[in-house]
């Protein structure tokens, strides 16, 4: 029998330095091969590595279900005895507005890109990229404020608890930072750990709420006087049913926070376990699971919202909902202490604090999927932004800064939270409306159009009432735009290419060169006359002393959309006027040339030589043209891109300029 033992120290090789080990730990999930990549929590996984839809529902539900901690109090404070009616409006919008919209988003954007992906191709070039970055700004606003606001609200529950130490008073910022740091630690461990915590937190919280609601409804039935007093006040102060419904509709924007969670539901779709026949192109099982996830969460939350709004408005004195009252922002916690005793009330408080703290988990998961899917692909974020752990650290640091800036004040962040949520809902409704229109589905287009109008009204009303929300969102958007364009400029000298494909004629052209270097002349694609090719060939032979019998290829790069960054290149071999030409379409001329040269070297084993003429004009102006339009100072930029891509000079394709 042969046994294996640890190799002696001298055969193990040198231990990596602490810096190398830290880098390896941070970038452990960064793909080493180039290709179309997704977010760290959205990259292709084996079927068994995904999770049942109900577990993923718990992850998105920590945000959605946690609104029970404050939603009933917000409704009661906004409309008083009309709270159940206003909540009914919210439930109807949820079930017949938000749910149908996001069920369609799940069907048409099943890879975790959400409704933003459905709008990506609606506007071409830079207009489309800027639109996506602006929507990402609102998404970052929504998700980031979800993290900070929920943690601040959890802190408020901690401080206001009767059993909390007196030393907690005035330490809200410190406690909130500790909670956010703990959330970041969970995600540094990994997604599986985060989803395990979410399942436990949601199960306990919903169970406690179910017990509380049942008891409160029983108390209300056992004390018909309380119900009678509520009904009498309702009919006396709002005798006209039409006016009552109108008032409920007017205050709907204030209750829109109860709609959060749908966007993250589709953002984490790649984690939903489908069926064995699923493919990345057609994940039918994953789509069904996600639609079941969205529907189940909406039905559960709707039931809790209706019953909790009725219980709180009937059993809690109106003055307790006012600022400074014991039920302000914590109506169900008030009922837990009042009707189930201090022990249950304390357990309920702990559960509420836990779910509010972990509500940021769904937001963190959403950001970890959305940001790597767009910004690195646009060149608007560094490559390490595709890895989960560095991104977790950055997002946690931003959450720290937001918490300090707002002094961990829940009310100060509420406007930005609502603005981010409502803009995403509005963009999703518009996206599915445009999708239905493109497919000539008139009935669906009309229905989604009405839903879009409802969300547009709600968004505008919220912005008018709380303009600080759009100001905060604008700060996020401007910050993302600034960072994005700085990153784009810094990454301009990368290859930009995920893969190079050679068609059969192109392969034949290259195979015709048996030995020696492959001679390639860079040529402008708009000069297609025979005389232009002859002139370019004559000039190259004169400037670079090429032998007349040398087989020469022309390389032409056609720039179609210079706003693109990472693309696949398709090289077509064509013959024009007797000259052999390699034609490729790409977003930037030097980057495409460099990528094609490296691919030719790897495919043929021969060293390519490319020949340029100096570009006319001011070098600085040509460099700006390259940064903005992908063309300009071609020869030196091509050489610099090759230098960065291939550090070994002996393996680097040659660049000749004359």
XYZ file of C-alpha atoms in Angstrom:
658
model
C 0.000 0.000 0.000
C 1.318 3.429 -0.946
C 0.708 6.266 1.455
C 0.934 9.957 0.710
C 2.591 12.328 3.094
C 3.314 16.035 3.025
C 6.345 16.770 0.859
C 9.463 18.020 2.589
C 9.741 21.772 2.991
C 12.407 22.041 0.307
C 10.034 20.520 -2.319
C 7.015 22.681 -1.585
C 8.332 25.713 -3.362
C 8.622 29.208 -1.938
C 5.783 30.407 0.263
C 3.872 33.280 -1.311
C 4.360 36.645 0.310
C 1.634 38.075 2.579
C 0.769 40.539 -0.177
C 0.395 37.725 -2.712
C -1.768 35.699 -0.312
C -3.975 38.750 0.311
C -4.354 39.324 -3.431
C -5.199 35.659 -3.979
C -7.833 35.796 -1.222
C -9.396 38.993 -2.574
C -9.500 37.834 -6.201
C -10.356 34.190 -5.580
C -13.439 34.275 -7.832
C -12.025 36.482 -10.588
C -12.000 34.455 -13.831
C -8.522 34.038 -15.221
C -9.632 33.339 -18.772
C -10.974 36.157 -20.861
C -14.545 35.849 -22.013
C -18.015 37.156 -21.428
C -18.154 37.439 -17.666
C -20.914 38.110 -15.217
C -21.172 39.235 -11.635
C -19.445 37.184 -8.947
C -22.828 35.965 -7.713
C -24.173 35.575 -11.227
C -21.465 33.706 -13.084
C -22.430 30.339 -14.550
C -22.658 27.695 -11.853
C -23.293 24.014 -11.859
C -26.911 23.053 -11.353
C -26.326 21.646 -7.875
C -24.562 24.845 -6.740
C -27.715 26.906 -7.101
C -30.461 27.139 -4.492
C -34.189 26.351 -4.355
C -36.344 29.336 -5.212
C -37.749 29.621 -1.691
C -34.252 30.027 -0.248
C -33.449 32.795 -2.726
C -36.831 34.333 -1.834
C -35.604 34.608 1.747
C -32.552 36.536 0.561
C -34.656 39.064 -1.334
C -37.283 38.879 1.423
C -35.023 40.235 4.146
C -35.496 43.612 2.460
C -39.122 43.135 1.390
C -40.447 41.553 4.593
C -38.449 43.876 6.849
C -40.719 46.778 5.822
C -43.263 45.301 8.244
C -41.055 46.827 10.910
C -42.146 50.355 9.926
C -44.779 50.207 7.142
C -47.907 49.992 9.411
C -46.711 52.975 11.439
C -46.027 55.010 8.271
C -49.528 54.269 6.964
C -51.198 55.142 10.268
C -49.223 58.372 10.584
C -50.006 59.368 6.981
C -53.791 58.751 6.864
C -54.843 57.678 10.347
C -58.005 55.556 10.318
C -57.751 55.260 6.515
C -54.627 53.150 6.934
C -56.243 49.815 5.926
C -57.736 51.388 2.787
C -54.427 53.007 1.806
C -52.676 49.690 2.436
C -55.239 47.969 0.206
C -54.263 50.357 -2.599
C -50.623 49.398 -2.033
C -51.499 45.693 -2.135
C -53.475 46.103 -5.377
C -50.568 47.938 -7.009
C -48.248 45.173 -5.803
C -50.324 42.253 -7.072
C -51.638 43.803 -10.291
C -48.817 46.220 -11.091
C -45.369 45.387 -9.758
C -45.802 41.612 -9.836
C -46.858 41.328 -13.526
C -44.094 43.745 -14.529
C -41.341 41.791 -12.820
C -42.688 38.409 -13.863
C -42.156 39.603 -17.423
C -38.735 41.036 -16.556
C -37.794 37.610 -15.187
C -38.821 35.999 -18.479
C -36.964 38.445 -20.725
C -33.898 39.126 -18.585
C -33.164 35.797 -16.861
C -29.429 36.292 -16.300
C -29.593 38.728 -13.385
C -29.331 41.968 -15.336
C -32.832 43.036 -14.339
C -34.985 45.558 -16.161
C -31.907 47.659 -16.991
C -30.820 45.090 -19.582
C -34.169 45.430 -21.361
C -33.465 49.130 -21.929
C -29.793 48.700 -22.851
C -30.368 48.338 -26.582
C -33.082 50.981 -26.911
C -30.619 53.858 -27.395
C -27.470 53.454 -29.508
C -23.902 54.400 -28.745
C -23.071 56.737 -25.874
C -26.693 57.739 -25.291
C -27.531 54.166 -24.395
C -24.445 53.788 -22.196
C -25.199 57.006 -20.314
C -28.831 55.916 -19.827
C -27.685 52.623 -18.323
C -25.153 54.333 -16.054
C -27.840 56.768 -14.854
C -30.203 53.875 -14.109
C -27.349 52.109 -12.337
C -26.953 55.284 -10.306
C -30.559 55.021 -9.162
C -30.074 51.307 -8.498
C -26.988 52.045 -6.402
C -28.994 54.724 -4.580
C -31.787 52.253 -3.874
C -29.554 49.377 -2.798
C -27.000 51.446 -0.889
C -29.647 53.421 1.033
C -31.418 50.124 1.712
C -28.284 48.980 3.507
C -27.699 52.171 5.486
C -31.348 52.979 6.239
C -32.163 49.451 7.376
C -29.077 49.322 9.584
C -29.962 52.742 11.033
C -33.534 51.574 11.653
C -32.202 48.453 13.383
C -30.079 50.741 15.532
C -33.149 52.805 16.412
C -34.935 49.634 17.560
C -31.893 48.713 19.659
C -31.670 52.113 21.323
C -35.431 52.397 21.916
C -35.734 48.952 23.483
C -36.481 49.202 27.225
C -33.755 46.665 27.996
C -31.031 48.495 26.042
C -28.166 49.911 28.151
C -28.297 53.662 28.720
C -24.858 53.963 27.158
C -26.373 53.190 23.739
C -28.091 56.586 23.710
C -26.231 58.946 21.405
C -24.137 56.135 19.894
C -26.400 55.516 16.888
C -23.659 56.103 14.316
C -21.227 53.714 16.005
C -23.849 50.964 16.370
C -24.934 51.366 12.738
C -21.323 51.120 11.539
C -20.871 47.924 13.559
C -24.003 46.426 11.962
C -22.839 47.364 8.457
C -19.404 45.920 9.161
C -20.967 42.652 10.315
C -23.016 42.521 7.093
C -19.850 42.989 5.064
C -18.127 40.169 6.975
C -20.961 37.781 6.073
C -20.519 38.528 2.366
C -16.752 38.258 2.612
C -17.347 34.693 3.734
C -19.473 33.921 0.678
C -22.906 33.794 -0.856
C -23.842 30.411 0.600
C -23.329 31.744 4.118
C -25.415 34.847 3.329
C -28.335 32.839 2.002
C -28.202 30.474 4.991
C -28.475 33.399 7.402
C -31.319 34.896 5.338
C -33.395 31.694 5.485
C -33.092 31.524 9.272
C -33.810 35.233 9.798
C -36.887 35.276 7.537
C -38.317 32.046 8.967
C -38.122 33.329 12.544
C -39.408 36.796 11.669
C -42.423 35.629 9.667
C -43.336 33.069 12.320
C -43.283 35.697 15.066
C -45.334 38.074 12.921
C -47.895 35.361 12.163
C -48.315 34.655 15.881
C -48.562 38.377 16.653
C -51.121 39.104 13.941
C -53.324 36.163 14.930
C -53.295 37.287 18.563
C -54.011 40.919 17.625
C -56.930 39.948 15.379
C -58.301 37.786 18.192
C -57.995 40.720 20.593
C -59.777 42.989 18.119
C -62.619 40.473 17.683
C -62.862 40.016 21.463
C -63.159 43.784 21.932
C -65.735 44.921 19.369
C -65.779 48.350 20.991
C -62.326 49.083 19.600
C -63.415 48.030 16.111
C -66.614 50.057 16.501
C -64.668 53.132 17.567
C -62.414 52.805 14.535
C -65.350 52.333 12.180
C -67.227 55.244 13.736
C -64.249 57.531 13.361
C -63.754 56.365 9.787
C -67.362 56.983 8.720
C -67.557 60.279 10.579
C -64.377 61.831 9.254
C -64.532 60.225 5.782
C -68.219 59.779 5.067
C -67.818 60.077 1.303
C -66.357 56.783 0.016
C -65.114 58.413 -3.193
C -63.188 61.067 -1.272
C -61.810 58.402 1.047
C -60.494 56.388 -1.901
C -59.082 59.553 -3.464
C -57.221 60.396 -0.253
C -55.852 56.852 -0.093
C -54.571 57.229 -3.651
C -52.965 60.582 -2.863
C -50.933 59.171 0.013
C -49.892 56.080 -1.950
C -46.430 57.549 -2.771
C -45.687 57.670 0.967
C -46.357 53.940 1.234
C -44.350 52.937 -1.828
C -41.498 51.711 0.370
C -43.570 48.563 0.795
C -42.796 47.690 -2.831
C -39.067 47.185 -2.323
C -37.492 43.846 -3.112
C -38.725 43.126 -6.642
C -35.628 44.453 -8.439
C -33.320 42.405 -6.236
C -35.562 39.418 -6.890
C -34.619 39.449 -10.574
C -31.037 40.596 -9.904
C -30.217 37.354 -8.077
C -31.972 35.094 -10.604
C -28.783 33.165 -11.476
C -28.879 31.711 -7.958
C -32.283 30.071 -8.509
C -32.057 26.349 -9.171
C -33.799 25.378 -12.383
C -34.102 21.976 -14.050
C -31.541 19.729 -15.711
C -32.660 20.800 -19.186
C -31.938 24.474 -18.505
C -29.279 26.198 -20.569
C -27.808 29.653 -20.081
C -29.566 30.756 -23.259
C -32.949 29.255 -22.276
C -33.186 28.742 -18.483
C -36.892 27.891 -18.448
C -36.758 26.222 -15.030
C -34.947 29.168 -13.485
C -37.542 31.546 -14.919
C -40.403 29.496 -13.479
C -38.683 29.383 -10.097
C -38.109 33.129 -10.074
C -41.693 33.894 -11.051
C -42.837 31.594 -8.257
C -40.472 33.416 -5.910
C -41.895 36.830 -6.834
C -45.511 35.710 -6.583
C -45.069 33.947 -3.240
C -43.275 36.915 -1.678
C -45.930 39.328 -2.962
C -48.834 37.231 -1.623
C -47.200 36.704 1.794
C -46.362 40.381 2.152
C -49.804 41.509 0.986
C -51.487 39.376 3.644
C -49.222 40.702 6.385
C -49.648 44.319 5.267
C -53.452 44.193 5.250
C -53.809 42.432 8.596
C -51.088 44.475 10.317
C -52.500 47.813 9.148
C -55.937 46.852 10.474
C -54.570 45.558 13.783
C -52.370 48.568 14.461
C -54.939 51.238 13.631
C -57.617 49.517 15.751
C -55.536 48.606 18.797
C -53.036 51.490 19.070
C -54.089 54.990 20.222
C -53.616 57.574 17.467
C -51.253 59.737 19.527
C -48.754 56.883 19.856
C -48.053 57.053 16.089
C -46.887 60.667 16.322
C -43.188 61.561 16.583
C -42.055 60.701 20.077
C -44.877 58.181 20.550
C -44.101 54.604 21.560
C -45.522 53.217 18.279
C -43.782 55.684 15.979
C -41.876 53.571 13.447
C -42.458 50.360 15.443
C -46.195 49.698 15.544
C -46.014 45.898 15.555
C -43.280 45.933 18.190
C -45.595 48.081 20.344
C -48.379 45.489 19.971
C -45.990 42.638 20.764
C -45.085 44.169 24.111
C -48.648 45.246 24.874
C -50.495 41.990 24.119
C -47.925 39.196 24.383
C -45.768 40.364 27.258
C -42.242 41.631 27.663
C -40.577 38.295 26.929
C -42.280 37.837 23.557
C -41.915 41.555 22.892
C -38.179 41.397 23.511
C -37.816 38.335 21.263
C -39.839 40.159 18.611
C -37.599 43.215 18.968
C -34.498 41.072 18.516
C -35.985 39.443 15.430
C -36.939 42.843 13.988
C -33.482 44.216 14.678
C -31.910 41.172 13.002
C -34.002 41.352 9.835
C -33.550 45.118 9.565
C -29.806 44.631 9.934
C -29.772 41.854 7.351
C -32.174 43.689 4.999
C -29.050 45.119 3.429
C -28.075 41.585 2.352
C -30.481 41.600 -0.586
C -29.193 45.036 -1.567
C -25.585 43.866 -1.303
C -26.379 40.799 -3.419
C -28.090 43.006 -6.007
C -25.095 45.333 -6.258
C -22.660 42.424 -6.463
C -24.569 41.218 -9.518
C -25.432 44.478 -11.265
C -22.163 46.412 -11.000
C -19.881 43.689 -12.510
C -22.359 43.035 -15.316
C -22.182 46.549 -16.718
C -19.361 48.817 -15.555
C -16.325 46.564 -16.270
C -17.847 45.588 -19.621
C -18.189 49.279 -20.492
C -14.614 49.906 -19.350
C -16.073 52.039 -16.554
C -14.656 50.021 -13.659
C -11.349 48.189 -13.123
C -11.101 44.464 -13.714
C -11.045 43.691 -9.993
C -14.621 45.011 -9.770
C -15.657 41.604 -11.159
C -14.445 39.915 -7.957
C -16.826 39.793 -5.014
C -14.553 40.507 -2.052
C -12.967 43.772 -3.263
C -16.423 44.965 -4.281
C -17.826 44.049 -0.858
C -15.092 46.117 0.774
C -15.781 49.105 -1.497
C -19.547 48.938 -0.963
C -19.108 48.611 2.801
C -16.828 51.654 2.814
C -19.410 53.650 0.843
C -22.101 52.544 3.307
C -19.896 53.771 6.159
C -19.520 57.151 4.468
C -23.270 57.478 3.848
C -24.044 56.558 7.456
C -21.646 59.171 8.814
C -22.910 61.796 6.349
C -26.538 61.278 7.448
C -25.679 60.727 11.109
C -27.504 57.361 10.964
C -30.821 59.243 10.656
C -33.603 57.075 9.203
C -35.863 59.975 8.192
C -33.045 61.807 6.397
C -32.478 58.797 4.122
C -36.119 57.927 3.464
C -36.503 60.262 0.480
C -33.495 58.840 -1.358
C -34.649 55.289 -0.645
C -38.126 55.919 -2.040
C -36.718 57.739 -5.079
C -34.396 54.879 -5.976
C -37.121 52.258 -5.544
C -39.688 54.166 -7.596
C -37.341 55.060 -10.454
C -36.399 51.377 -10.841
C -40.062 50.374 -10.813
C -40.846 53.046 -13.393
C -37.978 51.990 -15.678
C -39.086 48.339 -15.397
C -42.686 49.235 -16.289
C -41.499 51.286 -19.274
C -39.173 48.471 -20.368
C -41.912 45.831 -20.425
C -44.282 48.280 -22.152
C -41.741 48.822 -24.927
C -41.150 45.079 -25.114
C -44.869 44.402 -25.549
C -45.058 47.106 -28.187
C -42.132 45.641 -30.128
C -43.885 42.254 -30.130
C -47.209 43.815 -31.202
C -48.956 42.649 -28.020
C -51.478 45.475 -27.806
C -53.377 44.274 -24.764
C -50.194 43.737 -22.779
C -48.811 47.056 -24.004
C -51.923 48.877 -22.801
C -51.904 47.188 -19.409
C -48.209 47.778 -18.804
C -48.588 51.338 -20.080
C -51.209 52.035 -17.406
C -48.919 50.548 -14.754
C -46.064 52.715 -16.033
C -48.248 55.819 -15.704
C -49.070 54.861 -12.100
C -45.393 54.541 -11.244
C -44.512 57.756 -13.088
C -47.154 59.608 -11.041
C -45.876 58.014 -7.846
C -42.262 58.884 -8.650
C -43.027 62.491 -9.522
C -45.219 62.922 -6.432
C -42.483 61.509 -4.228
C -39.847 63.798 -5.767
C -42.078 66.859 -5.337
C -42.803 66.019 -1.715
C -39.266 64.915 -0.822
C -36.879 66.608 -3.266
C -33.873 65.657 -1.146
C -34.245 62.138 -2.551
C -33.480 63.172 -6.121
C -30.598 65.351 -4.892
C -29.013 62.404 -3.105
C -29.579 60.162 -6.119
C -27.984 62.813 -8.350
C -24.868 62.785 -6.163
C -24.597 59.019 -6.593
C -25.150 59.298 -10.345
C -22.548 62.031 -10.801
C -20.051 60.100 -8.685
C -20.586 56.947 -10.763
C -20.284 58.907 -14.024
C -17.057 60.568 -12.873
C -15.505 57.293 -11.727
C -16.742 55.553 -14.874
C -15.158 57.941 -17.343
C -11.891 58.124 -15.394
C -11.772 54.315 -15.420
C -12.608 54.262 -19.136
C -9.686 56.581 -19.866
C -7.300 54.536 -17.707
C -8.334 51.279 -19.381
C -8.093 52.631 -22.923
C -4.785 50.824 -23.480
C -6.227 47.380 -22.748
C -7.055 44.960 -25.545
C -10.836 45.370 -25.097
C -11.277 41.987 -26.790
C -12.856 38.961 -25.172
C -12.246 36.625 -28.111
C -11.058 36.701 -31.735
C -12.734 34.558 -34.423
C -11.141 33.913 -37.830
C -13.381 32.811 -40.679
C -12.263 30.203 -43.239
C -10.875 32.648 -45.870
C -8.891 34.471 -43.166
C -7.397 31.176 -42.017
C -6.485 30.346 -45.636
C -4.725 33.707 -46.050
C -2.638 33.030 -42.948
C -1.955 29.407 -43.868
C -0.480 30.556 -47.166
C 2.499 31.951 -45.249
C 4.716 28.916 -44.639
C 7.717 30.469 -42.936
C 8.985 33.798 -41.856
C 7.036 36.723 -40.465
C 3.500 37.559 -41.543
C 3.543 40.998 -43.197
C 0.414 43.103 -42.524
C -0.290 46.634 -43.711
C -2.818 48.700 -41.767
C -5.266 50.326 -44.179
C -8.095 52.819 -43.841
C -11.418 51.008 -44.475
C -12.975 53.958 -46.318
C -10.346 53.914 -49.105
C -11.631 51.006 -51.178
C -10.365 51.918 -54.638
C -7.747 49.726 -56.298
C -5.430 52.733 -56.569
C -5.568 53.262 -52.790
C -4.360 49.722 -52.093
C -1.644 49.965 -54.739
C -0.471 53.300 -53.354
C -0.393 51.999 -49.769
C 1.532 48.872 -50.816
C 4.065 50.890 -52.834
C 4.597 53.328 -49.953
C 5.068 50.485 -47.432
C 7.640 48.743 -49.646
C 9.526 51.988 -50.134
C 9.463 53.014 -46.450
C 10.173 49.607 -44.946
C 12.173 47.967 -47.769
C 9.762 45.067 -48.180
C 10.770 42.641 -50.967
C 8.544 42.864 -54.008
C 7.798 39.132 -53.906
C 6.689 39.241 -50.237
C 3.116 38.085 -49.578
C 1.356 40.964 -47.848
C -2.025 41.157 -46.116
C -4.049 44.292 -45.514
C -5.803 44.797 -42.171
C -8.846 47.071 -41.976
C -10.727 47.948 -38.788
C -14.248 49.295 -39.205
C -15.406 51.275 -36.168
C -19.177 50.927 -35.753
C -19.949 51.718 -32.112
C -17.019 53.434 -30.416
C -18.937 53.514 -27.116
C -18.481 49.735 -26.754
C -15.537 48.434 -24.775
C -15.315 44.665 -24.359
C -16.324 42.864 -27.559
C -15.682 39.722 -29.562
C -13.879 40.348 -32.838
C -14.780 38.527 -36.047
C -12.045 38.627 -38.693
C -13.262 38.131 -42.266
C -10.916 37.305 -45.099
C -11.946 39.039 -48.317
C -10.328 39.644 -51.685
C -10.694 43.088 -53.231
C -8.981 44.194 -56.456
C -6.711 41.145 -56.147
C -5.493 42.133 -52.672
C -6.019 39.889 -49.638
C -7.675 41.777 -46.796
C -8.447 40.938 -43.180
C -11.512 42.968 -42.245
C -12.633 43.304 -38.619
C -15.295 45.402 -36.899
C -14.465 46.790 -33.468
C -14.979 49.753 -31.137
C -11.384 51.050 -31.353
C -8.830 50.709 -34.131
C -5.538 50.266 -32.182
C -7.047 47.834 -29.682
C -8.573 45.699 -32.431
C -5.309 45.623 -34.397
C -3.337 44.582 -31.315
C -5.817 41.814 -30.474
C -5.786 40.460 -34.036
C -1.974 40.472 -34.149
C -1.716 38.525 -30.900
C -4.297 36.041 -32.120
C -2.455 35.538 -35.416
C 0.750 34.907 -33.475
C -0.943 32.306 -31.281
C -2.785 30.572 -34.139
C 0.054 30.378 -36.667
C 3.115 30.310 -34.430
C 4.629 32.979 -36.710
C 5.456 36.533 -35.680
C 3.255 39.175 -37.344
C 4.722 42.512 -38.432
C 2.331 45.428 -38.942
C 3.207 48.518 -40.987
C 1.715 51.979 -40.425
C 2.054 55.476 -41.747
C 2.292 58.296 -39.235
C -1.064 59.925 -38.530
C -1.322 63.522 -39.698
C -2.377 66.224 -37.245
C -1.629 67.268 -33.681
C -0.576 64.234 -31.581
C -2.529 65.452 -28.533
C -5.651 65.975 -30.621
C -5.239 62.519 -32.175
C -4.919 60.984 -28.702
C -8.175 62.673 -27.617
C -9.844 61.349 -30.770
C -8.715 57.847 -29.808
C -10.039 58.159 -26.251
C -13.443 59.425 -27.416
C -13.970 57.939 -30.881
C -11.619 54.929 -30.955
C -9.482 56.303 -33.787
C -6.726 58.884 -34.094
C -3.131 58.198 -33.041
C -3.072 54.609 -34.303
C 0.551 53.443 -34.552
C 1.996 54.474 -31.154
C -1.190 53.501 -29.331
C -1.152 50.052 -30.976
C 2.445 49.602 -29.861
C 1.595 50.657 -26.276
C -1.352 48.247 -26.122
C 0.884 45.411 -27.323
C 3.558 46.371 -24.784
C 1.062 46.114 -21.914
C -0.521 42.911 -23.217
C 2.777 41.106 -23.914
C 5.603 42.067 -21.524
C 8.074 39.699 -23.241
C 9.654 41.676 -26.057
C 10.684 38.544 -27.947
C 7.061 37.377 -28.146
C 5.563 40.759 -28.980
C 4.334 41.457 -32.544
C 6.401 44.073 -34.370
C 5.090 47.555 -35.125
C 6.745 49.514 -37.965
C 5.955 53.164 -38.695
C 7.176 55.142 -41.675
